[in-house]
């Protein structure tokens, strides 16, 4: 038994390691092909990670990636593809900014109000897709893609000057939020300030782990993700679980934009980061839907983002980081699948050998083929 | 087109449960009715823009890339591979098309753009078919990668900031002489129905690019290849039941690979259209979600070429409203929507579905009130229109849509032995 566990650990680590090595190798090939030094960019980017101001930037950025990836991961655990995290977090951030600009309660009430606004906006938007899925059988992938586009239009409408918008120069904004809704950061002096809501991101990660691994609900969710029919047979209502997972995912997505909104910009404007929802998909995959894994993946992603602008000063193009992100996602999914199949084959061989040796079937440790939902 | 499917694949597709067959005469009647209604609405509201010739030709131009992406999606999904990566393949098409186009002329650009899309398709095929990775995951990864790759390559190839390529020479377009003028003239008269039909046809024969013509021809060509040739039958059998196909000697991997590569090529062609015909240059962010919309158009059209062409036309048309007098024209379309909802309610009463009828009538009344109390709608409503319509169509018809049965399912060689 013990030996087997070690092998499982090895297999779990092999996936991401192989993927990263392959991605780095492929990126180096791209660099060589475009006539650049294939090693120096990494050295430059590693050097960036040693500066404390860049570290702060990385942590701040990672907090948002982390929450978005958790939102995606909730769906993955249930075999749902919430492609709509992007629309959900943007709309939620905007609604929060609007509420924050028009309501002024004391901070202990204001901040929870803002958080709830974000959660409920995200839930509302993902709930549309969820309801369509359970009542009408509409694929959540297509529905959330449509809802992303509609969210863009809704945002475009909401920040018209005659609705909720305020024009600041050429920039559409929602106006400055009331100060009681600002979340103070952790001041690190010259290095900058870590967003206060980074702590929220950590708490969400813990909550994600506890709910999925230590509660009845989490068990039901994972069970229906692994096999809807088996879960239904043990009394889990699949439709209810789909809707619940979709709502949870949307609620989580709603929070993804808040670290920067409440911690730094205090307004939703054209400059607000976009596309975090799509990156969240890659990060959740890389982290294998596991809260610790996702944390590492989010930090890796944020590092690629925040360290790459330095490349521009050394005659490299910072877009190499985007290529790398794409290659990482691709090699991660391929290597996870390859490693999984390899593990399965080894296991089959061993079971076959033990059976041939005359062991009883029940004695073989073949109960470890945990189905890996959407992680492939 | 629906009838043709059933004749050709009785074993694969049992008659849709309770679905009514839409025969050609009925379809023509519906189209004629829709045109007549639109015409009435145009006369009541005075929004002549909704059927004018230039509106229609803009609509056609905007529909082409969406339709090509949709065709790409159709090829892949008919062979059982979901292709969310269409967006990335289109991006590759825009970049490669413009890159080859400005150096060696637009026709070379088209060819290279298609190849660029095919490369994306090949990558998706390797990851999904050989490595059995989840199709949606692979597609999303491909979209990220294509975006990164083109952004990285653009400054190297085009110089400067790399957000835009040098100009590509025009492909040239043609106008059917005589006919076009007559139709434009008729369209200007503002007569009931006749002018609207003239507008629609006028859009199809005025300043049409050669690539548009090719794209339009690809729709029936796809239908013919997939539904009328042994090659197509085998390809579709991989999307319906790969195990059965394999047991009959079909090389499932080969057909899936071919389908996904062709899918990438079509999406790439859609990208080329954007960077050579719609604009004469590559522009970062040019595709802006059209790959996803193409996918929606395909689902909207129930995984059939004719249906997806209608879907693409609808998207193209609403998009064109966005460019030309959207606020006023979409406002006019609110009246059309209200009338359609009332007709729908009457239809539901005839079918004795009273609850649904009351609901439909209520929505119709709301839309009419919206029409009555406002003079125009915000532009954002216009841009959201195609997406909302898709969601509504999906919600109302999801049970009747039928995707290829093994679409998106993992398949391993040797399962059929």
PDB file of C-alpha atoms in Angstrom, chain B residues 68-179:
ATOM      1  CA  UNK B  68     -16.977  30.447 -42.301  1.00  0.00           C
ATOM      2  CA  UNK B  69     -16.184  29.911 -38.629  1.00  0.00           C
ATOM      3  CA  UNK B  70     -19.519  28.149 -38.285  1.00  0.00           C
ATOM      4  CA  UNK B  71     -18.714  25.892 -41.234  1.00  0.00           C
ATOM      5  CA  UNK B  72     -15.406  25.114 -39.585  1.00  0.00           C
ATOM      6  CA  UNK B  73     -17.241  24.184 -36.426  1.00  0.00           C
ATOM      7  CA  UNK B  74     -19.643  22.050 -38.439  1.00  0.00           C
ATOM      8  CA  UNK B  75     -16.876  19.993 -40.041  1.00  0.00           C
ATOM      9  CA  UNK B  76     -15.183  19.322 -36.727  1.00  0.00           C
ATOM     10  CA  UNK B  77     -18.317  18.550 -34.764  1.00  0.00           C
ATOM     11  CA  UNK B  78     -19.780  16.326 -37.454  1.00  0.00           C
ATOM     12  CA  UNK B  79     -16.655  14.219 -36.957  1.00  0.00           C
ATOM     13  CA  UNK B  80     -17.149  14.344 -33.204  1.00  0.00           C
ATOM     14  CA  UNK B  81     -14.603  16.961 -32.138  1.00  0.00           C
ATOM     15  CA  UNK B  82     -15.813  20.102 -30.375  1.00  0.00           C
ATOM     16  CA  UNK B  83     -13.900  23.099 -31.662  1.00  0.00           C
ATOM     17  CA  UNK B  84     -13.841  26.026 -29.234  1.00  0.00           C
ATOM     18  CA  UNK B  85     -10.473  26.843 -30.776  1.00  0.00           C
ATOM     19  CA  UNK B  86     -12.133  28.398 -33.851  1.00  0.00           C
ATOM     20  CA  UNK B  87     -11.359  31.813 -32.406  1.00  0.00           C
ATOM     21  CA  UNK B  88      -7.646  31.040 -32.261  1.00  0.00           C
ATOM     22  CA  UNK B  89      -7.666  29.519 -35.735  1.00  0.00           C
ATOM     23  CA  UNK B  90      -9.328  32.666 -37.072  1.00  0.00           C
ATOM     24  CA  UNK B  91      -6.675  34.778 -35.376  1.00  0.00           C
ATOM     25  CA  UNK B  92      -4.004  32.689 -37.108  1.00  0.00           C
ATOM     26  CA  UNK B  93      -5.892  33.216 -40.378  1.00  0.00           C
ATOM     27  CA  UNK B  94      -5.939  37.001 -40.006  1.00  0.00           C
ATOM     28  CA  UNK B  95      -2.248  37.152 -39.228  1.00  0.00           C
ATOM     29  CA  UNK B  96      -0.980  34.752 -41.844  1.00  0.00           C
ATOM     30  CA  UNK B  97      -3.372  36.111 -44.471  1.00  0.00           C
ATOM     31  CA  UNK B  98      -2.228  39.678 -44.035  1.00  0.00           C
ATOM     32  CA  UNK B  99       1.429  38.683 -43.699  1.00  0.00           C
ATOM     33  CA  UNK B 100       1.511  36.801 -47.000  1.00  0.00           C
ATOM     34  CA  UNK B 101      -1.046  39.149 -48.552  1.00  0.00           C
ATOM     35  CA  UNK B 102       0.923  42.365 -48.340  1.00  0.00           C
ATOM     36  CA  UNK B 103       4.039  40.728 -49.744  1.00  0.00           C
ATOM     37  CA  UNK B 104       2.765  38.435 -52.473  1.00  0.00           C
ATOM     38  CA  UNK B 105      -0.741  39.627 -53.254  1.00  0.00           C
ATOM     39  CA  UNK B 106      -4.138  38.858 -51.805  1.00  0.00           C
ATOM     40  CA  UNK B 107      -4.632  35.431 -53.380  1.00  0.00           C
ATOM     41  CA  UNK B 108      -1.410  34.114 -51.868  1.00  0.00           C
ATOM     42  CA  UNK B 109      -2.612  35.705 -48.640  1.00  0.00           C
ATOM     43  CA  UNK B 110      -5.804  33.692 -48.778  1.00  0.00           C
ATOM     44  CA  UNK B 111      -3.891  30.489 -49.335  1.00  0.00           C
ATOM     45  CA  UNK B 112      -1.394  31.125 -46.545  1.00  0.00           C
ATOM     46  CA  UNK B 113      -4.170  32.233 -44.205  1.00  0.00           C
ATOM     47  CA  UNK B 114      -5.975  28.956 -44.806  1.00  0.00           C
ATOM     48  CA  UNK B 115      -2.738  27.088 -44.105  1.00  0.00           C
ATOM     49  CA  UNK B 116      -2.319  29.079 -40.888  1.00  0.00           C
ATOM     50  CA  UNK B 117      -5.787  28.006 -39.795  1.00  0.00           C
ATOM     51  CA  UNK B 118      -5.007  24.409 -40.792  1.00  0.00           C
ATOM     52  CA  UNK B 119      -1.938  24.436 -38.539  1.00  0.00           C
ATOM     53  CA  UNK B 120      -4.169  25.472 -35.644  1.00  0.00           C
ATOM     54  CA  UNK B 121      -6.579  22.705 -36.600  1.00  0.00           C
ATOM     55  CA  UNK B 122      -3.765  20.168 -36.749  1.00  0.00           C
ATOM     56  CA  UNK B 123      -2.611  21.137 -33.272  1.00  0.00           C
ATOM     57  CA  UNK B 124      -6.145  20.795 -31.917  1.00  0.00           C
ATOM     58  CA  UNK B 125      -6.439  17.431 -33.666  1.00  0.00           C
ATOM     59  CA  UNK B 126      -3.194  16.108 -32.169  1.00  0.00           C
ATOM     60  CA  UNK B 127      -4.167  17.185 -28.675  1.00  0.00           C
ATOM     61  CA  UNK B 128      -7.773  16.010 -28.756  1.00  0.00           C
ATOM     62  CA  UNK B 129      -7.603  12.926 -30.973  1.00  0.00           C
ATOM     63  CA  UNK B 130      -4.193  11.430 -30.288  1.00  0.00           C
ATOM     64  CA  UNK B 131      -3.843  12.548 -26.670  1.00  0.00           C
ATOM     65  CA  UNK B 132      -7.543  12.399 -25.879  1.00  0.00           C
ATOM     66  CA  UNK B 133      -7.497  15.687 -23.994  1.00  0.00           C
ATOM     67  CA  UNK B 134     -10.843  17.278 -23.274  1.00  0.00           C
ATOM     68  CA  UNK B 135     -11.893  19.169 -26.406  1.00  0.00           C
ATOM     69  CA  UNK B 136     -12.945  22.371 -24.693  1.00  0.00           C
ATOM     70  CA  UNK B 137      -9.774  22.564 -22.641  1.00  0.00           C
ATOM     71  CA  UNK B 138      -7.667  22.110 -25.756  1.00  0.00           C
ATOM     72  CA  UNK B 139      -9.670  24.746 -27.612  1.00  0.00           C
ATOM     73  CA  UNK B 140      -9.258  27.292 -24.846  1.00  0.00           C
ATOM     74  CA  UNK B 141      -5.527  26.605 -24.719  1.00  0.00           C
ATOM     75  CA  UNK B 142      -5.302  27.029 -28.466  1.00  0.00           C
ATOM     76  CA  UNK B 143      -7.053  30.399 -28.260  1.00  0.00           C
ATOM     77  CA  UNK B 144      -4.545  31.642 -25.684  1.00  0.00           C
ATOM     78  CA  UNK B 145      -1.641  30.300 -27.722  1.00  0.00           C
ATOM     79  CA  UNK B 146      -2.808  31.766 -31.049  1.00  0.00           C
ATOM     80  CA  UNK B 147      -3.275  35.161 -29.440  1.00  0.00           C
ATOM     81  CA  UNK B 148       0.191  35.046 -27.896  1.00  0.00           C
ATOM     82  CA  UNK B 149       1.884  33.747 -31.026  1.00  0.00           C
ATOM     83  CA  UNK B 150       0.432  36.379 -33.339  1.00  0.00           C
ATOM     84  CA  UNK B 151       1.167  39.159 -30.872  1.00  0.00           C
ATOM     85  CA  UNK B 152       4.746  37.946 -30.593  1.00  0.00           C
ATOM     86  CA  UNK B 153       5.201  37.578 -34.335  1.00  0.00           C
ATOM     87  CA  UNK B 154       3.437  40.782 -35.399  1.00  0.00           C
ATOM     88  CA  UNK B 155       6.151  43.300 -34.426  1.00  0.00           C
ATOM     89  CA  UNK B 156       8.821  41.021 -35.905  1.00  0.00           C
ATOM     90  CA  UNK B 157       6.999  40.709 -39.237  1.00  0.00           C
ATOM     91  CA  UNK B 158       5.252  44.066 -39.559  1.00  0.00           C
ATOM     92  CA  UNK B 159       7.658  46.326 -37.705  1.00  0.00           C
ATOM     93  CA  UNK B 160       6.609  49.235 -35.537  1.00  0.00           C
ATOM     94  CA  UNK B 161       4.325  48.475 -32.621  1.00  0.00           C
ATOM     95  CA  UNK B 162       3.047  45.451 -34.520  1.00  0.00           C
ATOM     96  CA  UNK B 163      -0.559  46.240 -33.822  1.00  0.00           C
ATOM     97  CA  UNK B 164      -1.244  46.610 -37.531  1.00  0.00           C
ATOM     98  CA  UNK B 165       0.169  45.217 -40.759  1.00  0.00           C
ATOM     99  CA  UNK B 166       0.963  47.089 -43.979  1.00  0.00           C
ATOM    100  CA  UNK B 167      -1.905  47.384 -46.422  1.00  0.00           C
ATOM    101  CA  UNK B 168      -2.906  44.378 -48.494  1.00  0.00           C
ATOM    102  CA  UNK B 169      -3.834  44.979 -52.114  1.00  0.00           C
ATOM    103  CA  UNK B 170      -7.563  44.655 -52.810  1.00  0.00           C
ATOM    104  CA  UNK B 171      -8.994  41.405 -54.114  1.00  0.00           C
ATOM    105  CA  UNK B 172     -11.410  43.334 -56.263  1.00  0.00           C
ATOM    106  CA  UNK B 173     -15.143  43.018 -56.157  1.00  0.00           C
ATOM    107  CA  UNK B 174     -17.871  42.918 -58.715  1.00  0.00           C
ATOM    108  CA  UNK B 175     -21.304  44.349 -59.232  1.00  0.00           C
ATOM    109  CA  UNK B 176     -23.716  42.644 -61.587  1.00  0.00           C
ATOM    110  CA  UNK B 177     -24.099  45.427 -64.174  1.00  0.00           C
ATOM    111  CA  UNK B 178     -27.630  46.621 -64.863  1.00  0.00           C
ATOM    112  CA  UNK B 179     -29.308  44.334 -62.379  1.00  0.00           C
TER     113      UNK B 179
END
